[in-house]
mmCIF file of C-alpha atoms in Angstrom:
data_model
loop_
_atom_site.group_PDB
_atom_site.id
_atom_site.type_symbol
_atom_site.label_atom_id
_atom_site.label_comp_id
_atom_site.label_asym_id
_atom_site.label_seq_id
_atom_site.Cartn_x
_atom_site.Cartn_y
_atom_site.Cartn_z
ATOM 1 C CA MET A 19 -19.375 -3.548 18.881
ATOM 2 C CA PRO A 20 -18.393 -0.782 16.529
ATOM 3 C CA PHE A 21 -14.652 -1.412 16.711
ATOM 4 C CA ASP A 22 -15.148 -5.079 15.865
ATOM 5 C CA ALA A 23 -17.506 -4.163 13.042
ATOM 6 C CA LEU A 24 -14.803 -2.011 11.500
ATOM 7 C CA GLY A 25 -12.467 -4.993 11.552
ATOM 8 C CA GLU A 26 -14.448 -6.441 8.643
ATOM 9 C CA ALA A 27 -14.461 -3.201 6.649
ATOM 10 C CA SER A 28 -12.530 -2.940 3.409
ATOM 11 C CA ASP A 29 -9.219 -1.112 3.306
ATOM 12 C CA ASP A 30 -10.674 1.598 1.094
ATOM 13 C CA ALA A 31 -13.634 2.190 3.400
ATOM 14 C CA LEU A 32 -11.303 2.441 6.379
ATOM 15 C CA LEU A 33 -9.185 5.031 4.607
ATOM 16 C CA ILE A 34 -12.284 7.146 3.924
ATOM 17 C CA LEU A 35 -13.240 6.908 7.576
ATOM 18 C CA PHE A 36 -9.687 7.710 8.621
ATOM 19 C CA ALA A 37 -9.618 10.788 6.409
ATOM 20 C CA GLY A 38 -12.899 11.848 7.993
ATOM 21 C CA GLY A 39 -11.300 11.786 11.430
ATOM 22 C CA ASP A 40 -12.553 8.423 12.697
ATOM 23 C CA ALA A 41 -10.191 7.312 15.487
ATOM 24 C CA ASP A 42 -11.475 3.721 15.404
ATOM 25 C CA ALA A 43 -10.493 3.498 11.742
ATOM 26 C CA ALA A 44 -7.008 4.682 12.693
ATOM 27 C CA ARG A 45 -6.752 1.870 15.239
ATOM 28 C CA VAL A 46 -7.997 -0.805 12.847
ATOM 29 C CA LEU A 47 -5.659 0.319 10.078
ATOM 30 C CA THR A 48 -2.744 0.377 12.520
ATOM 31 C CA GLN A 49 -3.475 -3.156 13.692
ATOM 32 C CA ARG A 50 -4.153 -4.445 10.196
ATOM 33 C CA PHE A 51 -1.057 -3.165 8.447
ATOM 34 C CA THR A 52 1.713 -2.435 10.949
ATOM 35 C CA PRO A 53 2.580 -6.109 11.594
ATOM 36 C CA ARG A 54 2.847 -6.850 7.875
ATOM 37 C CA VAL A 55 4.795 -3.710 7.133
ATOM 38 C CA PHE A 56 7.185 -4.344 10.002
ATOM 39 C CA ALA A 57 7.720 -8.009 9.106
ATOM 40 C CA HIS A 58 8.382 -7.145 5.481
ATOM 41 C CA ALA A 59 10.874 -4.424 6.406
ATOM 42 C CA LEU A 60 12.597 -6.797 8.803
ATOM 43 C CA ARG A 61 12.989 -9.408 6.085
ATOM 44 C CA LEU A 62 14.218 -6.993 3.463
ATOM 45 C CA LEU A 63 16.730 -5.573 5.913
ATOM 46 C CA GLY A 64 18.005 -9.008 6.877
ATOM 47 C CA GLY A 65 16.809 -8.768 10.463
ATOM 48 C CA ASP A 66 17.741 -5.293 11.677
ATOM 49 C CA ARG A 67 14.873 -4.772 14.098
ATOM 50 C CA ALA A 68 15.522 -1.142 15.019
ATOM 51 C CA GLU A 69 15.761 -0.085 11.377
ATOM 52 C CA ALA A 70 12.696 -2.147 10.501
ATOM 53 C CA GLU A 71 10.687 -0.374 13.197
ATOM 54 C CA ASP A 72 11.738 3.027 11.884
ATOM 55 C CA ILE A 73 10.814 2.049 8.347
ATOM 56 C CA ALA A 74 7.478 0.580 9.404
ATOM 57 C CA GLN A 75 6.636 3.793 11.227
ATOM 58 C CA GLU A 76 7.682 5.906 8.241
ATOM 59 C CA ALA A 77 5.674 3.780 5.781
ATOM 60 C CA MET A 78 2.569 4.031 7.936
ATOM 61 C CA LEU A 79 3.099 7.771 8.333
ATOM 62 C CA ARG A 80 3.053 8.064 4.549
ATOM 63 C CA LEU A 81 -0.209 6.130 4.491
ATOM 64 C CA TRP A 82 -1.748 8.566 6.978
ATOM 65 C CA ARG A 83 -0.651 11.473 4.825
ATOM 66 C CA VAL A 84 -1.937 10.006 1.589
ATOM 67 C CA ALA A 85 -5.259 8.818 3.035
ATOM 68 C CA PRO A 86 -7.259 11.998 2.251
ATOM 69 C CA HIS A 87 -6.086 11.795 -1.365
ATOM 70 C CA TRP A 88 -6.376 8.021 -1.775
ATOM 71 C CA ARG A 89 -7.927 7.090 -5.121
ATOM 72 C CA GLN A 90 -10.429 4.375 -4.381
ATOM 73 C CA GLY A 91 -10.049 1.126 -6.275
ATOM 74 C CA GLU A 92 -6.868 2.149 -8.036
ATOM 75 C CA ALA A 93 -4.327 0.190 -6.038
ATOM 76 C CA ARG A 94 -4.475 -2.142 -3.094
ATOM 77 C CA VAL A 95 -3.248 -0.645 0.129
ATOM 78 C CA THR A 96 -0.967 -3.611 0.769
ATOM 79 C CA THR A 97 0.602 -3.292 -2.668
ATOM 80 C CA TRP A 98 1.223 0.400 -2.090
ATOM 81 C CA LEU A 99 2.695 -0.256 1.355
ATOM 82 C CA TYR A 100 5.006 -3.040 0.157
ATOM 83 C CA ARG A 101 6.306 -0.676 -2.508
ATOM 84 C CA VAL A 102 6.921 2.107 0.010
ATOM 85 C CA VAL A 103 8.694 -0.307 2.354
ATOM 86 C CA ALA A 104 10.872 -1.612 -0.464
ATOM 87 C CA ASN A 105 11.886 1.897 -1.468
ATOM 88 C CA LEU A 106 12.680 2.888 2.103
ATOM 89 C CA CYS A 107 14.681 -0.302 2.671
ATOM 90 C CA THR A 108 16.610 0.188 -0.539
ATOM 91 C CA ASP A 109 17.572 3.681 0.593
ATOM 92 C CA ARG A 110 18.715 2.387 3.973
ATOM 93 C CA LEU A 111 20.661 -0.477 2.469
ATOM 94 C CA ARG A 112 22.432 1.842 0.102
ATOM 95 C CA LYS A 113 23.504 3.989 3.011
ATOM 96 C CA ALA A 114 24.641 1.142 5.210
ATOM 97 C CA ARG A 115 25.030 -1.827 2.952
ATOM 98 C CA ALA A 116 26.485 -4.471 5.145
ATOM 99 C CA VAL A 117 24.679 -5.955 8.039
ATOM 100 C CA ALA A 118 27.180 -8.383 9.448
ATOM 101 C CA LEU A 119 25.913 -11.920 9.330
ATOM 102 C CA ASP A 120 26.610 -12.251 13.034
ATOM 103 C CA ASP A 121 24.086 -9.504 13.615
ATOM 104 C CA VAL A 122 21.325 -11.133 11.628
ATOM 105 C CA ALA A 123 18.376 -11.184 13.926
ATOM 106 C CA GLU A 124 17.197 -14.366 15.413
ATOM 107 C CA PRO A 125 13.570 -15.062 16.152
ATOM 108 C CA PRO A 126 12.485 -12.929 19.092
ATOM 109 C CA ASP A 127 11.574 -15.762 21.367
ATOM 110 C CA ASP A 128 14.136 -15.696 24.180
ATOM 111 C CA THR A 129 13.178 -19.003 25.688
ATOM 112 C CA PRO A 130 15.581 -21.540 24.264
ATOM 113 C CA GLY A 131 15.691 -25.036 25.523
ATOM 114 C CA ALA A 132 13.940 -27.418 23.229
ATOM 115 C CA LEU A 133 16.172 -28.748 20.492
ATOM 116 C CA SER A 134 13.574 -27.923 17.857
ATOM 117 C CA GLU A 135 13.572 -24.317 18.953
ATOM 118 C CA ILE A 136 17.319 -24.061 18.527
ATOM 119 C CA GLU A 137 17.097 -25.754 15.148
ATOM 120 C CA ASP A 138 14.400 -23.347 14.052
ATOM 121 C CA ARG A 139 16.611 -20.431 14.992
ATOM 122 C CA GLN A 140 19.504 -21.877 13.064
ATOM 123 C CA ARG A 141 17.320 -22.399 10.009
ATOM 124 C CA VAL A 142 15.976 -18.862 10.113
ATOM 125 C CA VAL A 143 19.465 -17.459 10.511
ATOM 126 C CA ALA A 144 20.685 -19.616 7.632
ATOM 127 C CA LEU A 145 17.786 -18.542 5.420
ATOM 128 C CA ASN A 146 18.292 -14.865 6.255
ATOM 129 C CA ALA A 147 21.983 -15.145 5.478
ATOM 130 C CA ALA A 148 21.261 -16.885 2.177
ATOM 131 C CA LEU A 149 18.636 -14.308 1.254
ATOM 132 C CA ASP A 150 21.062 -11.549 2.108
ATOM 133 C CA SER A 151 23.541 -12.948 -0.398
ATOM 134 C CA LEU A 152 21.046 -12.593 -3.267
ATOM 135 C CA PRO A 153 20.912 -9.547 -5.526
ATOM 136 C CA ASP A 154 18.403 -7.025 -4.169
ATOM 137 C CA ARG A 155 15.665 -7.627 -6.756
ATOM 138 C CA GLN A 156 15.872 -11.409 -6.472
ATOM 139 C CA ARG A 157 15.707 -11.171 -2.704
ATOM 140 C CA GLN A 158 12.696 -8.862 -2.849
ATOM 141 C CA ALA A 159 10.829 -11.102 -5.306
ATOM 142 C CA VAL A 160 11.523 -14.275 -3.309
ATOM 143 C CA ILE A 161 10.478 -12.635 -0.045
ATOM 144 C CA LEU A 162 7.262 -11.243 -1.523
ATOM 145 C CA ARG A 163 6.406 -14.620 -3.061
ATOM 146 C CA HIS A 164 7.416 -17.080 -0.376
ATOM 147 C CA MET A 165 7.373 -15.104 2.861
ATOM 148 C CA GLU A 166 4.568 -12.595 2.302
ATOM 149 C CA GLY A 167 2.564 -14.983 0.119
ATOM 150 C CA LEU A 168 1.796 -12.556 -2.709
ATOM 151 C CA GLY A 169 0.845 -13.755 -6.174
ATOM 152 C CA ASN A 170 3.007 -12.952 -9.175
ATOM 153 C CA PRO A 171 0.685 -10.237 -10.577
ATOM 154 C CA GLU A 172 0.736 -8.320 -7.285
ATOM 155 C CA ILE A 173 4.507 -8.730 -6.984
ATOM 156 C CA ALA A 174 4.811 -7.342 -10.498
ATOM 157 C CA GLU A 175 2.800 -4.327 -9.388
ATOM 158 C CA VAL A 176 4.897 -3.810 -6.272
ATOM 159 C CA MET A 177 8.159 -4.075 -8.196
ATOM 160 C CA ASP A 178 6.861 -2.325 -11.310
ATOM 161 C CA ILE A 179 7.942 -5.136 -13.634
ATOM 162 C CA SER A 180 6.197 -7.785 -15.738
ATOM 163 C CA THR A 181 4.951 -11.062 -14.305
ATOM 164 C CA GLU A 182 7.436 -12.850 -16.531
ATOM 165 C CA ALA A 183 10.233 -10.866 -14.928
ATOM 166 C CA VAL A 184 8.883 -11.814 -11.509
ATOM 167 C CA GLU A 185 8.937 -15.487 -12.450
ATOM 168 C CA SER A 186 12.477 -15.152 -13.697
ATOM 169 C CA LEU A 187 13.661 -13.371 -10.551
ATOM 170 C CA THR A 188 12.048 -15.859 -8.178
ATOM 171 C CA ALA A 189 13.328 -18.833 -10.159
ATOM 172 C CA ARG A 190 16.898 -17.546 -10.144
ATOM 173 C CA GLY A 191 16.631 -16.550 -6.507
ATOM 174 C CA LYS A 192 15.364 -19.951 -5.444
ATOM 175 C CA ARG A 193 18.043 -21.689 -7.450
ATOM 176 C CA ALA A 194 20.699 -19.695 -5.628
ATOM 177 C CA LEU A 195 19.052 -20.341 -2.268
ATOM 178 C CA SER A 196 18.894 -24.036 -2.987
ATOM 179 C CA ALA A 197 22.560 -24.127 -3.824
ATOM 180 C CA THR A 198 23.309 -22.570 -0.457
ATOM 181 C CA LEU A 199 20.746 -24.202 1.789
ATOM 182 C CA VAL A 200 19.701 -27.592 0.581
ATOM 183 C CA GLY A 201 23.170 -28.987 1.189
ATOM 184 C CA ARG A 202 22.855 -27.960 4.828
ATOM 185 C CA ARG A 203 19.640 -29.838 5.510
ATOM 186 C CA GLU A 204 21.315 -32.495 7.631
ATOM 187 C CA GLU A 205 23.321 -29.943 9.554
ATOM 188 C CA LEU A 206 20.200 -27.897 10.267
ATOM 189 C CA GLY A 207 18.201 -30.836 11.461
ATOM 190 C CA PHE A 208 15.847 -31.440 8.557
ATOM 191 C CA GLY A 209 17.006 -35.018 8.288
ATOM 192 C CA ASP A 210 15.508 -37.023 5.468
ATOM 193 C CA ASP A 211 12.106 -35.308 5.425
ATOM 194 C CA MET B 29 5.819 -40.805 -9.433
ATOM 195 C CA ALA B 30 9.356 -39.875 -8.557
ATOM 196 C CA MET B 31 10.077 -36.299 -7.635
ATOM 197 C CA THR B 32 12.130 -34.301 -10.064
ATOM 198 C CA GLU B 33 15.240 -32.586 -8.821
ATOM 199 C CA GLN B 34 13.466 -29.253 -9.100
ATOM 200 C CA GLN B 35 10.537 -30.492 -7.009
ATOM 201 C CA HIS B 36 12.951 -31.829 -4.450
ATOM 202 C CA GLU B 37 14.706 -28.488 -4.246
ATOM 203 C CA ASP B 38 11.387 -26.653 -3.909
ATOM 204 C CA THR B 39 10.316 -28.952 -1.122
ATOM 205 C CA GLY B 40 13.614 -28.425 0.643
ATOM 206 C CA LEU B 41 13.396 -24.662 0.371
ATOM 207 C CA GLU B 42 9.784 -24.620 1.422
ATOM 208 C CA ALA B 43 10.810 -26.130 4.752
ATOM 209 C CA TYR B 44 13.040 -23.107 5.369
ATOM 210 C CA PHE B 45 10.343 -20.679 4.295
ATOM 211 C CA GLU B 46 7.803 -22.388 6.499
ATOM 212 C CA THR B 47 10.094 -22.179 9.508
ATOM 213 C CA ALA B 48 10.760 -18.511 8.852
ATOM 214 C CA ARG B 49 7.050 -17.740 8.413
ATOM 215 C CA LYS B 50 6.324 -19.516 11.672
ATOM 216 C CA HIS B 51 8.811 -17.277 13.419
ATOM 217 C CA THR B 52 7.612 -14.009 11.932
ATOM 218 C CA PRO B 53 8.327 -11.552 14.721
ATOM 219 C CA PRO B 54 5.443 -9.337 15.772
ATOM 220 C CA PRO B 55 5.911 -5.597 16.063
ATOM 221 C CA SER B 56 6.587 -4.343 19.556
ATOM 222 C CA ASP B 57 3.893 -2.594 21.563
ATOM 223 C CA VAL B 58 6.062 0.508 21.439
ATOM 224 C CA LEU B 59 6.005 0.528 17.633
ATOM 225 C CA MET B 60 2.240 -0.014 17.550
ATOM 226 C CA ALA B 61 1.797 2.915 19.930
ATOM 227 C CA ARG B 62 4.091 5.136 17.868
ATOM 228 C CA VAL B 63 2.209 4.334 14.661
ATOM 229 C CA LEU B 64 -1.167 4.990 16.286
ATOM 230 C CA ASP B 65 0.087 8.268 17.750
ATOM 231 C CA ASP B 66 1.165 9.339 14.259
ATOM 232 C CA ALA B 67 -2.246 8.390 12.893
ATOM 233 C CA LEU B 68 -4.169 10.373 15.468
ATOM 234 C CA ALA B 69 -1.831 13.343 15.078
ATOM 235 C CA ALA B 70 -2.331 13.250 11.296
ATOM 236 C CA GLN B 71 -6.080 13.304 11.817
ATOM 237 C CA THR B 72 -5.784 16.263 14.164
ATOM 238 C CA ARG B 73 -3.626 18.161 11.684
ATOM 239 C CA SER B 74 -5.891 17.339 8.783
ATOM 240 C CA ALA B 75 -7.311 20.434 7.166
ATOM 241 C CA ALA B 76 -10.778 18.989 6.835
ATOM 242 C CA PRO B 77 -12.281 18.621 10.284
ATOM 243 C CA ALA B 78 -14.465 15.659 11.000
ATOM 244 C CA PRO B 79 -18.062 16.352 10.063
ATOM 245 C CA GLU B 80 -20.352 17.309 12.894
ATOM 246 C CA ARG B 81 -21.838 14.179 14.289
ATOM 247 C CA VAL B 82 -25.148 13.982 16.000
ATOM 248 C CA GLY B 83 -25.960 11.008 18.132
ATOM 249 C CA PRO B 84 -24.033 7.812 18.666
ATOM 250 C CA VAL B 85 -22.210 7.497 15.371
ATOM 251 C CA HIS B 86 -20.475 4.340 16.560
ATOM 252 C CA ASP B 87 -23.778 2.484 16.492
ATOM 253 C CA GLY B 88 -23.953 2.845 12.718
ATOM 254 C CA SER B 89 -22.851 0.446 10.042
ATOM 255 C CA VAL B 90 -19.626 0.860 8.117
ATOM 256 C CA PHE B 91 -21.684 2.302 5.239
ATOM 257 C CA ALA B 92 -23.243 4.887 7.533
ATOM 258 C CA ARG B 93 -19.837 5.841 8.881
ATOM 259 C CA VAL B 94 -18.389 6.179 5.397
ATOM 260 C CA MET B 95 -21.350 8.408 4.437
ATOM 261 C CA ALA B 96 -20.700 10.502 7.527
ATOM 262 C CA ALA B 97 -17.025 10.827 6.584
ATOM 263 C CA LEU B 98 -18.055 12.069 3.142
ATOM 264 C CA GLY B 99 -20.199 14.792 4.664
ATOM 265 C CA GLY B 100 -23.296 12.975 5.807
ATOM 266 C CA TRP B 101 -26.701 12.568 4.220
ATOM 267 C CA PRO B 102 -27.022 16.249 3.210
ATOM 268 C CA ALA B 103 -23.940 15.863 1.035
ATOM 269 C CA GLY B 104 -25.277 12.607 -0.336
ATOM 270 C CA ALA B 105 -28.661 14.179 -1.095
ATOM 271 C CA SER B 106 -26.998 17.134 -2.842
ATOM 272 C CA LEU B 107 -24.933 14.766 -4.920
ATOM 273 C CA ALA B 108 -27.997 12.757 -5.901
ATOM 274 C CA ALA B 109 -29.974 15.922 -6.757
ATOM 275 C CA SER B 110 -27.126 17.225 -8.922
ATOM 276 C CA ALA B 111 -26.900 13.929 -10.736
ATOM 277 C CA LEU B 112 -30.657 13.891 -11.372
ATOM 278 C CA ALA B 113 -30.604 17.489 -12.622
ATOM 279 C CA GLY B 114 -27.771 16.645 -15.001
ATOM 280 C CA ALA B 115 -29.597 13.620 -16.318
ATOM 281 C CA TRP B 116 -32.818 15.653 -16.775
ATOM 282 C CA LEU B 117 -31.036 18.451 -18.663
ATOM 283 C CA GLY B 118 -29.384 15.883 -20.866
ATOM 284 C CA ALA B 119 -32.659 14.163 -21.691
ATOM 285 C CA TYR B 120 -34.937 17.189 -21.969
ATOM 286 C CA PRO B 121 -32.858 20.312 -22.654
ATOM 287 C CA PRO B 122 -34.723 23.658 -22.513
ATOM 288 C CA ALA B 123 -35.414 25.291 -25.898
ATOM 289 C CA ALA B 124 -33.097 28.247 -25.208
ATOM 290 C CA LEU B 125 -30.284 25.870 -24.367
ATOM 291 C CA SER B 126 -30.866 23.962 -27.607
ATOM 292 C CA ILE B 127 -30.650 27.146 -29.723
ATOM 293 C CA LEU B 128 -27.534 28.355 -27.961
ATOM 294 C CA SER B 129 -25.786 24.997 -28.115
ATOM 295 C CA ALA B 130 -26.725 24.611 -31.794
ATOM 296 C CA GLU B 131 -25.179 27.994 -32.603
ATOM 297 C CA VAL B 132 -22.039 27.285 -30.654
ATOM 298 C CA LEU B 133 -21.586 23.743 -31.926
ATOM 299 C CA THR B 134 -22.247 24.558 -35.553
ATOM 300 C CA GLY B 135 -20.008 27.606 -35.487
ATOM 301 C CA ALA B 136 -22.861 29.922 -36.368
ATOM 302 C CA ARG B 137 -21.795 32.115 -33.509
ATOM 303 C CA GLN B 138 -18.128 32.023 -32.686
ATOM 304 C CA SER B 139 -17.832 35.039 -30.470
ATOM 305 C CA TYR B 140 -19.809 37.577 -28.586
ATOM 306 C CA VAL B 141 -19.595 41.254 -29.511
ATOM 307 C CA VAL B 142 -19.869 43.654 -26.669
ATOM 308 C CA ASP B 143 -20.243 47.315 -27.506
ATOM 309 C CA LEU B 144 -18.462 49.088 -24.714
ATOM 310 C CA VAL B 145 -19.223 52.612 -25.938
ATOM 311 C CA PRO B 146 -22.655 52.670 -27.571
ATOM 312 C CA GLY B 147 -23.132 55.520 -29.990
ATOM 313 C CA PHE B 148 -19.472 56.125 -30.534
ATOM 314 C CA GLU B 149 -18.503 55.654 -34.151
ATOM 315 C CA ILE B 150 -14.964 55.132 -35.253
ATOM 316 C CA GLY B 151 -14.488 57.259 -38.251
ATOM 317 C CA GLU B 152 -11.089 56.188 -39.254
ATOM 318 C CA GLY B 153 -8.528 53.566 -38.558
ATOM 319 C CA LEU B 154 -10.501 50.493 -37.691
ATOM 320 C CA THR B 155 -13.233 49.704 -40.098
ATOM 321 C CA GLY B 156 -15.576 46.877 -40.541
ATOM 322 C CA GLU B 157 -16.440 44.360 -37.871
ATOM 323 C CA GLU B 158 -13.019 43.140 -37.003
ATOM 324 C CA GLY B 159 -10.944 44.090 -34.088
ATOM 325 C CA LEU B 160 -11.612 46.196 -31.066
ATOM 326 C CA ASN B 161 -14.288 44.452 -29.049
ATOM 327 C CA ASP B 162 -14.051 40.888 -30.123
ATOM 328 C CA VAL B 163 -13.606 38.859 -27.003
#
């Protein structure tokens, strides 16, 4: 199956195919990156789904435009995309800084019922609120490290800072998050675990 | 070994992160469709049209498809031939090329003199070999 075969192709190879007009490559790239780009935008924006969708679409549009000029092996596509998303989110946040905590998005699952599901929602809301209270760069570093799972060198590349600066930002960010969240463990149902 | 306070804090935070990761919302179908539409439109607008394809290109490997996107085997063969020619000229330069390059590199010949009006002598004003036709 050709479409499946492309699923194993490298990002760089897919971009070459895309630039050559291969529609299957367009589909694979869309499926590979849109979820990550959207999730990252959603986290950086503190849960504003509509804005996150717009930013995800814009970031991917920039990828389509840059594809014919992409310099192979120079930067990872994910790194480039995370940087574009961060820049777009920063612009949006500057324009409309405050997203009221009441509006912080909850997980999309609309089937409440089980206690654990409600607790999970409360924890995610609490985490989003705590993240939103961090300075922008700390929030970005913590999200890239602990939500997106990037290593410090790649985060440094995304944020255009040294790895030592990344370590400092994540350490300070986590300290602030701990101060806010760890005291609420009982309230949010973590118990003694 | 007892956990340090820092380890305890990390463990506590990790529980929040894990919950949030578990609830990572997927993009909507509408967004996926919008992104794909943009991609296909960008391909249509692209100045370089897709290379002419003969036969079932989708049966090929990723390598074959990448080669096709770069212009196919003719482009690959041209590239290889150019590379070979360059390597050959570097290893075994023709005699004429050696003389010319030696003159240019050693400064023996720094310019070319082109006589635009053969037979016309300048009697006064400019004298010697300087000026006029040096390029």
